[in-house]
N, CA, C and O atoms as CSV, one atom per row, in Angstrom:
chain,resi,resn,atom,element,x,y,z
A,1,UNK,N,N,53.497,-72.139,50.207
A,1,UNK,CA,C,54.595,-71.222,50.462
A,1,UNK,C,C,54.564,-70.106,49.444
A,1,UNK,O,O,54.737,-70.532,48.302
A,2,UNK,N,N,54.421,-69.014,49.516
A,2,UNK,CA,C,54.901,-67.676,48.931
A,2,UNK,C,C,56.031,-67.029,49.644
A,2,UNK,O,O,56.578,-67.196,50.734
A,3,UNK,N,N,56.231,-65.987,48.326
A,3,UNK,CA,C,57.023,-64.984,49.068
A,3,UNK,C,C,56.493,-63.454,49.149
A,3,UNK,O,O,55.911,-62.888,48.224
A,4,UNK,N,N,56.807,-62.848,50.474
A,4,UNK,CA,C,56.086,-61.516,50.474
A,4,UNK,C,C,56.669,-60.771,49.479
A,4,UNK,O,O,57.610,-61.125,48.769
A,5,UNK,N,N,55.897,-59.407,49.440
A,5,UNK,CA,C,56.288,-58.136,48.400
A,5,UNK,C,C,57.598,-57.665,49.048
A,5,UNK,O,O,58.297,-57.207,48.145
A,6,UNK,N,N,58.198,-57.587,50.179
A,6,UNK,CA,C,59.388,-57.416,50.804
A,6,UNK,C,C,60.253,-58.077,50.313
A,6,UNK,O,O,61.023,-57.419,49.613
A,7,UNK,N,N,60.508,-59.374,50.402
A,7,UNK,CA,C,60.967,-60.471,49.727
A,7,UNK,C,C,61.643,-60.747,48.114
A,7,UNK,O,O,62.599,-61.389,47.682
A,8,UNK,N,N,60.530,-59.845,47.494
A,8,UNK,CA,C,60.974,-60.371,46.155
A,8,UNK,C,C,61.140,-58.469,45.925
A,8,UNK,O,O,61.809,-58.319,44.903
A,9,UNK,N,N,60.804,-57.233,46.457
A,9,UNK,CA,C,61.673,-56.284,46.174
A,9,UNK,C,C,63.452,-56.402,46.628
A,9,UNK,O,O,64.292,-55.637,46.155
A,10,UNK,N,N,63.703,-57.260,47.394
A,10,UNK,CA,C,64.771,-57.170,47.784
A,10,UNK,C,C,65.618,-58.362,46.819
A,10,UNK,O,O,66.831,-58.474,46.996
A,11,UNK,N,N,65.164,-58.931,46.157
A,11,UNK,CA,C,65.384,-60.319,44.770
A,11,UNK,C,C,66.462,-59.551,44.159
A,11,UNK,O,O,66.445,-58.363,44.480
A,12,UNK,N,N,67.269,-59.857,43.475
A,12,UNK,CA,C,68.220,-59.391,42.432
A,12,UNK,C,C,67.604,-59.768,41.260
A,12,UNK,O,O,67.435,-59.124,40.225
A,13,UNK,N,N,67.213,-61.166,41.623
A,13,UNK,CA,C,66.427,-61.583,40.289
A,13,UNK,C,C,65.103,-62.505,40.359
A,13,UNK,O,O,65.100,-63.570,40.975
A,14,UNK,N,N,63.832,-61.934,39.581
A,14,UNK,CA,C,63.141,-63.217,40.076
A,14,UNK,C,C,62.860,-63.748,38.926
A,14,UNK,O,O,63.055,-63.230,37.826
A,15,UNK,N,N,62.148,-65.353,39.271
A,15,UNK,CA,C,62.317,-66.452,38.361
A,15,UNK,C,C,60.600,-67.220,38.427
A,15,UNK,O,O,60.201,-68.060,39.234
A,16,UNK,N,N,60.076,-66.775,37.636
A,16,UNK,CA,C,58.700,-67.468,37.349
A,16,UNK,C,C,58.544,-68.557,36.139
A,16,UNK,O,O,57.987,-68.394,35.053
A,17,UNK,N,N,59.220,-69.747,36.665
A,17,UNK,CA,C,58.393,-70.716,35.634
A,17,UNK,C,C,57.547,-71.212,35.712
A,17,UNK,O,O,57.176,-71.537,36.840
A,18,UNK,N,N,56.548,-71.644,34.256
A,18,UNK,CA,C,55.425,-71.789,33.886
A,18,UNK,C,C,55.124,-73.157,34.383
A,18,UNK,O,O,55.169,-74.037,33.524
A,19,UNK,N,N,54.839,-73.498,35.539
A,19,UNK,CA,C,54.022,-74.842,36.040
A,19,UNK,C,C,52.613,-75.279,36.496
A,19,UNK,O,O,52.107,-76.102,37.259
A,20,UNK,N,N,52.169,-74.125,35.481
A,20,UNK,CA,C,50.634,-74.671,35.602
A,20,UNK,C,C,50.039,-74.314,36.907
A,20,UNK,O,O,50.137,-73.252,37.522
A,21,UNK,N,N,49.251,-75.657,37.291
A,21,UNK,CA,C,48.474,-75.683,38.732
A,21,UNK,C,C,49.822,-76.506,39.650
A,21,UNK,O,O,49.716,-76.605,40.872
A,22,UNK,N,N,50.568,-76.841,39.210
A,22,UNK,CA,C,52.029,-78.002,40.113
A,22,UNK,C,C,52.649,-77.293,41.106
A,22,UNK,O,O,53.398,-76.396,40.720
A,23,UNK,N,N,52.539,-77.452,42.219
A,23,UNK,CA,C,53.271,-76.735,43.424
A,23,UNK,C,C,54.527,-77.177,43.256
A,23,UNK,O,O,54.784,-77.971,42.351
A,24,UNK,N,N,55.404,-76.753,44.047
A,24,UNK,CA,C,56.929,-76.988,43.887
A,24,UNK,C,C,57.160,-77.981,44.767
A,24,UNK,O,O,58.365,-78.036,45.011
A,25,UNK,N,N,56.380,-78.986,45.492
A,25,UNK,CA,C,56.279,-80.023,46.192
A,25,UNK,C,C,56.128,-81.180,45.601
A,25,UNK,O,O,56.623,-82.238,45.990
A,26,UNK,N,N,55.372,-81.007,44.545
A,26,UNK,CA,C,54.872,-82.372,43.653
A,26,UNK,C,C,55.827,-83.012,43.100
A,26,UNK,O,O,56.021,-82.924,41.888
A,27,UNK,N,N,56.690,-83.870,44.016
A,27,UNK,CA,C,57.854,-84.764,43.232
A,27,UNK,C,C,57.421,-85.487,42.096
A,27,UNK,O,O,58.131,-85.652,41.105
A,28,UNK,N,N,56.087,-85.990,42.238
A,28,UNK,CA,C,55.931,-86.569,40.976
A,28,UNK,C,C,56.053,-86.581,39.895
A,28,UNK,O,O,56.215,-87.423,39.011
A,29,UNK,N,N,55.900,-84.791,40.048
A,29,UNK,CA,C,55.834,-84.505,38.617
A,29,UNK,C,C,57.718,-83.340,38.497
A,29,UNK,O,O,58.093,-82.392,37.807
A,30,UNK,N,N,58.249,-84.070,39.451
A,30,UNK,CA,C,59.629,-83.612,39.389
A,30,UNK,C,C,60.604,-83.012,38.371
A,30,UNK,O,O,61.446,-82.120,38.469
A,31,UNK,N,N,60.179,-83.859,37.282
A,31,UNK,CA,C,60.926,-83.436,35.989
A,31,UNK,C,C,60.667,-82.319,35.285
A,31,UNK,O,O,61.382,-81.448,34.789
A,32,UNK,N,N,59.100,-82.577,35.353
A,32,UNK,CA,C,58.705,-81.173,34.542
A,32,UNK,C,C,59.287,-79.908,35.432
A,32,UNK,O,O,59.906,-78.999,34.878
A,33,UNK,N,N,59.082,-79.918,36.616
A,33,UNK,CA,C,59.244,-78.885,37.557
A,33,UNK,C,C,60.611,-78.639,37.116
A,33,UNK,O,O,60.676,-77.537,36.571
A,34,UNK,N,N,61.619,-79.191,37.144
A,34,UNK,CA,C,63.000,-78.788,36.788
A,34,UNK,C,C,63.304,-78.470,35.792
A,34,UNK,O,O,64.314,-77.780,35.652
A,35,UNK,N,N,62.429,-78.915,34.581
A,35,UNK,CA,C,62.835,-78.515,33.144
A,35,UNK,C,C,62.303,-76.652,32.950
A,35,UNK,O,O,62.779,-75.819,32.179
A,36,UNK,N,N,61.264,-76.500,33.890
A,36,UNK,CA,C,60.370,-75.528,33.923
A,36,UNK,C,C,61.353,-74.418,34.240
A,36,UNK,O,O,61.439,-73.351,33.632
A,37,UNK,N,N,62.154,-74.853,35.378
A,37,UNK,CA,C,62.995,-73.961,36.223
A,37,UNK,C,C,64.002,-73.519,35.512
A,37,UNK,O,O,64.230,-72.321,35.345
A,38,UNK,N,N,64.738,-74.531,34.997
A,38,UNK,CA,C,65.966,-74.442,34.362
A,38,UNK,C,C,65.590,-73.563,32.959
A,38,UNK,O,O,66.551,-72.949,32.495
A,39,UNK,N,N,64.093,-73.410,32.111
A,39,UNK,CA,C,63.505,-72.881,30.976
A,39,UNK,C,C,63.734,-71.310,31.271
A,39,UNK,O,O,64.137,-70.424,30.518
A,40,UNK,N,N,63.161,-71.250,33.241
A,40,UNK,CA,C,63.062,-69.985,33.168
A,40,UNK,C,C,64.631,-69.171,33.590
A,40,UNK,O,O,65.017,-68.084,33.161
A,41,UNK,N,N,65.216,-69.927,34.383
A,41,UNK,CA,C,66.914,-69.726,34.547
A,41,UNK,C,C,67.405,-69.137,32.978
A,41,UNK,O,O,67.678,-67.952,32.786
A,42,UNK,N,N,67.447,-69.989,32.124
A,42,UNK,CA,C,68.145,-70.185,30.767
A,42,UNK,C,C,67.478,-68.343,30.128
A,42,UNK,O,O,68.121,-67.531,29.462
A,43,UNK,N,N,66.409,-68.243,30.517
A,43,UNK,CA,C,65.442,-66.822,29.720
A,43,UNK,C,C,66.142,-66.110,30.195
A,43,UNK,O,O,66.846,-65.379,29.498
A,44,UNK,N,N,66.174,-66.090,31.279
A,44,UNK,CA,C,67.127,-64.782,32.518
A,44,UNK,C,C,68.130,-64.872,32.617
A,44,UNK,O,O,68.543,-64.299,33.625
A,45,UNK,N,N,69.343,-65.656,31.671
A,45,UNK,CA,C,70.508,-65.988,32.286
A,45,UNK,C,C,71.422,-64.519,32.026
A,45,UNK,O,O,72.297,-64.326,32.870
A,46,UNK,N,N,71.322,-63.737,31.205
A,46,UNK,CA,C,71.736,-62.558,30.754
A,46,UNK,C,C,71.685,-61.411,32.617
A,46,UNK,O,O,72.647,-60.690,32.879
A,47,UNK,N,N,70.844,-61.471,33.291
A,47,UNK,CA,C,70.424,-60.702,33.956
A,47,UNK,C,C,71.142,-61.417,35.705
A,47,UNK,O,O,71.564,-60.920,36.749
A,48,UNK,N,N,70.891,-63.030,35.065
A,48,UNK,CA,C,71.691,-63.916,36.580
A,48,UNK,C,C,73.023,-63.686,36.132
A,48,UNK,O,O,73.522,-63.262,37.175
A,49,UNK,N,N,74.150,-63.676,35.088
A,49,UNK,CA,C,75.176,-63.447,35.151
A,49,UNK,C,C,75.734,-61.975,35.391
A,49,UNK,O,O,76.904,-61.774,35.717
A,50,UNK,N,N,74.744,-60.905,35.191
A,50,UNK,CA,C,75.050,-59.619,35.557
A,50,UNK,C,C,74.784,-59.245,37.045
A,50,UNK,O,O,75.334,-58.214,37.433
A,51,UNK,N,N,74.169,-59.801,37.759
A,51,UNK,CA,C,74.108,-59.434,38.960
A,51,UNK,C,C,75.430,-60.475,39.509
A,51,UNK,O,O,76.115,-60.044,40.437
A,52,UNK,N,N,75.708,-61.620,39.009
A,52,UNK,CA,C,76.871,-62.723,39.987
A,52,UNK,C,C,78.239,-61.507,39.466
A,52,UNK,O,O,79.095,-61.137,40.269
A,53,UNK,N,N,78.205,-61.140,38.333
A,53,UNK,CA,C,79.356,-60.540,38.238
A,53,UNK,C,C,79.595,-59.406,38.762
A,53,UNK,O,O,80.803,-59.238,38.934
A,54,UNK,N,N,78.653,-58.154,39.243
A,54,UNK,CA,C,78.751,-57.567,39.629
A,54,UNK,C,C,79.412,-57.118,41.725
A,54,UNK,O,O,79.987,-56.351,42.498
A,55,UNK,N,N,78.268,-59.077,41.391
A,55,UNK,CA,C,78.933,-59.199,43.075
A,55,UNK,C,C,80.227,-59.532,43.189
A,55,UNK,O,O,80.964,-58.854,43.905
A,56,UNK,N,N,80.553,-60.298,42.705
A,56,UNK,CA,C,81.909,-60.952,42.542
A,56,UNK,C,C,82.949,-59.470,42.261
A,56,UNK,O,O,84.098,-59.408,42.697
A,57,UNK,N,N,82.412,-58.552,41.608
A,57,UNK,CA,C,83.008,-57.194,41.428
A,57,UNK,C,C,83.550,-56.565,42.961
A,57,UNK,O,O,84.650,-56.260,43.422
A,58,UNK,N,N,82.113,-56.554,43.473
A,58,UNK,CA,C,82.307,-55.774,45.097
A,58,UNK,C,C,82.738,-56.617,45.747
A,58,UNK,O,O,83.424,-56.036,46.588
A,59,UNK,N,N,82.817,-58.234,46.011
A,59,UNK,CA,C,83.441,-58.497,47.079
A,59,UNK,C,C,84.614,-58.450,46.436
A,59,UNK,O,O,85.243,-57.773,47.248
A,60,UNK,N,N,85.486,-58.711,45.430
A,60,UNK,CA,C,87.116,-58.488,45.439
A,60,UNK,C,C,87.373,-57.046,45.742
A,60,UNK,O,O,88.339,-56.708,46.425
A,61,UNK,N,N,86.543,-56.217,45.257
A,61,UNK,CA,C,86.850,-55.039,45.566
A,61,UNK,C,C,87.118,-54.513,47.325
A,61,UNK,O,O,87.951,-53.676,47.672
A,62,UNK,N,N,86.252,-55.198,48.166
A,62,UNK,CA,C,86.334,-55.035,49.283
A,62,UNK,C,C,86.991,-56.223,50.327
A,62,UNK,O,O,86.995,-56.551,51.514
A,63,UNK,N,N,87.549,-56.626,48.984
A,63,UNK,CA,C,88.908,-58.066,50.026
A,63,UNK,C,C,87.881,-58.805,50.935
A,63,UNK,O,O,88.087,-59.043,52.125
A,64,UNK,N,N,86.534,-59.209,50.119
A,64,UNK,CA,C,85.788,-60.416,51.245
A,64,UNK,C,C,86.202,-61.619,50.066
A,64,UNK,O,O,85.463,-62.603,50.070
A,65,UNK,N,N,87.097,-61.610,49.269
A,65,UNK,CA,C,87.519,-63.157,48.671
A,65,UNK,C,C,88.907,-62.554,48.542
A,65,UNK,O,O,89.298,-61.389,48.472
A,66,UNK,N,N,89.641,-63.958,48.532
A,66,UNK,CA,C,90.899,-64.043,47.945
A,66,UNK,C,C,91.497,-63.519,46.634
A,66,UNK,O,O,90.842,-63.776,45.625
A,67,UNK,N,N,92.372,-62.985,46.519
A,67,UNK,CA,C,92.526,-63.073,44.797
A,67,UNK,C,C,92.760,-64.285,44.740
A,67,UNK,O,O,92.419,-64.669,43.621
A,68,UNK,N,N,93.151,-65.092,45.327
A,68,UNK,CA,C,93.516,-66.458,44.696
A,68,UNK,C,C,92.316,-67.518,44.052
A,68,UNK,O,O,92.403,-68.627,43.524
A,69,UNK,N,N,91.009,-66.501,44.401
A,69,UNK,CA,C,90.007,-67.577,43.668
A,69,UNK,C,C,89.753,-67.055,42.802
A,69,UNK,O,O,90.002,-65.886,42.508
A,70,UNK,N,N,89.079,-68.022,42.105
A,70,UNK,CA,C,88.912,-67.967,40.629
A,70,UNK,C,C,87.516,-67.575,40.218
A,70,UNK,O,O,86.654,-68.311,40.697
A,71,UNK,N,N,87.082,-66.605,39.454
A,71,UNK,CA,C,86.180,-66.270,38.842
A,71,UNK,C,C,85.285,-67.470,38.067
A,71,UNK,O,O,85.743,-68.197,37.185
A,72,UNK,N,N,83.748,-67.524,38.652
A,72,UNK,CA,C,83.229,-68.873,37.749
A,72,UNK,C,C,82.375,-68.648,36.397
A,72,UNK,O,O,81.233,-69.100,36.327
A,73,UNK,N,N,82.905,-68.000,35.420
A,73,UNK,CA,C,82.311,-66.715,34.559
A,73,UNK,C,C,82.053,-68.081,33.428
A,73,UNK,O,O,81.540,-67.883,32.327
C-alpha cells in the first residue's frame, strides 16, 4: 500500500516513521511499529496540534459544532 503524490499534497500533515524494511502489516513486530509511530507523532506534535486547532477554529466559526463542546487542547 502507498499513497499517491495527490494524496499526501492534500495531507495537513505527514508522518514518516523509521521502520526499517517492516511493512505496516507485520503484527509481529507490532510494538516496534507503534513505538515508531507514536516517535514520529510525538516529533510533529507542534504541527498536529496546529492544524487540529486551526480546524476546530473554522468549524466553530462556521457553526458545524456546538458551542457546547468542548475543545480537546
Amino acid at each position: 500500500y502507498s499513497l499517491t503524490r495527490l494524496q499526501l499534497e492534500k495531507a495537513d500533515v505527514i508522518l514518516r516513521p523509521e521502520v526499517g524494511r517492516y511493512h505496516w502489516s507485520e503484527f509481529n513486530h507490532i510494538d516496534f511499529l507503534i513505538t515508531a509511530g507514536m516517535s514520529e507523532a510525538q516529533r510533529h506534535i507542534k504541527q498536529i496540534k496546529k492544524v487540529i486547532s486551526r480546524r476546530y477554529f473554522f468549524m466553530k466559526k462556521y457553526h458545524l459544532i456546538k458551542s457546547s463542546q468542548k475543545s480537546h487542547k
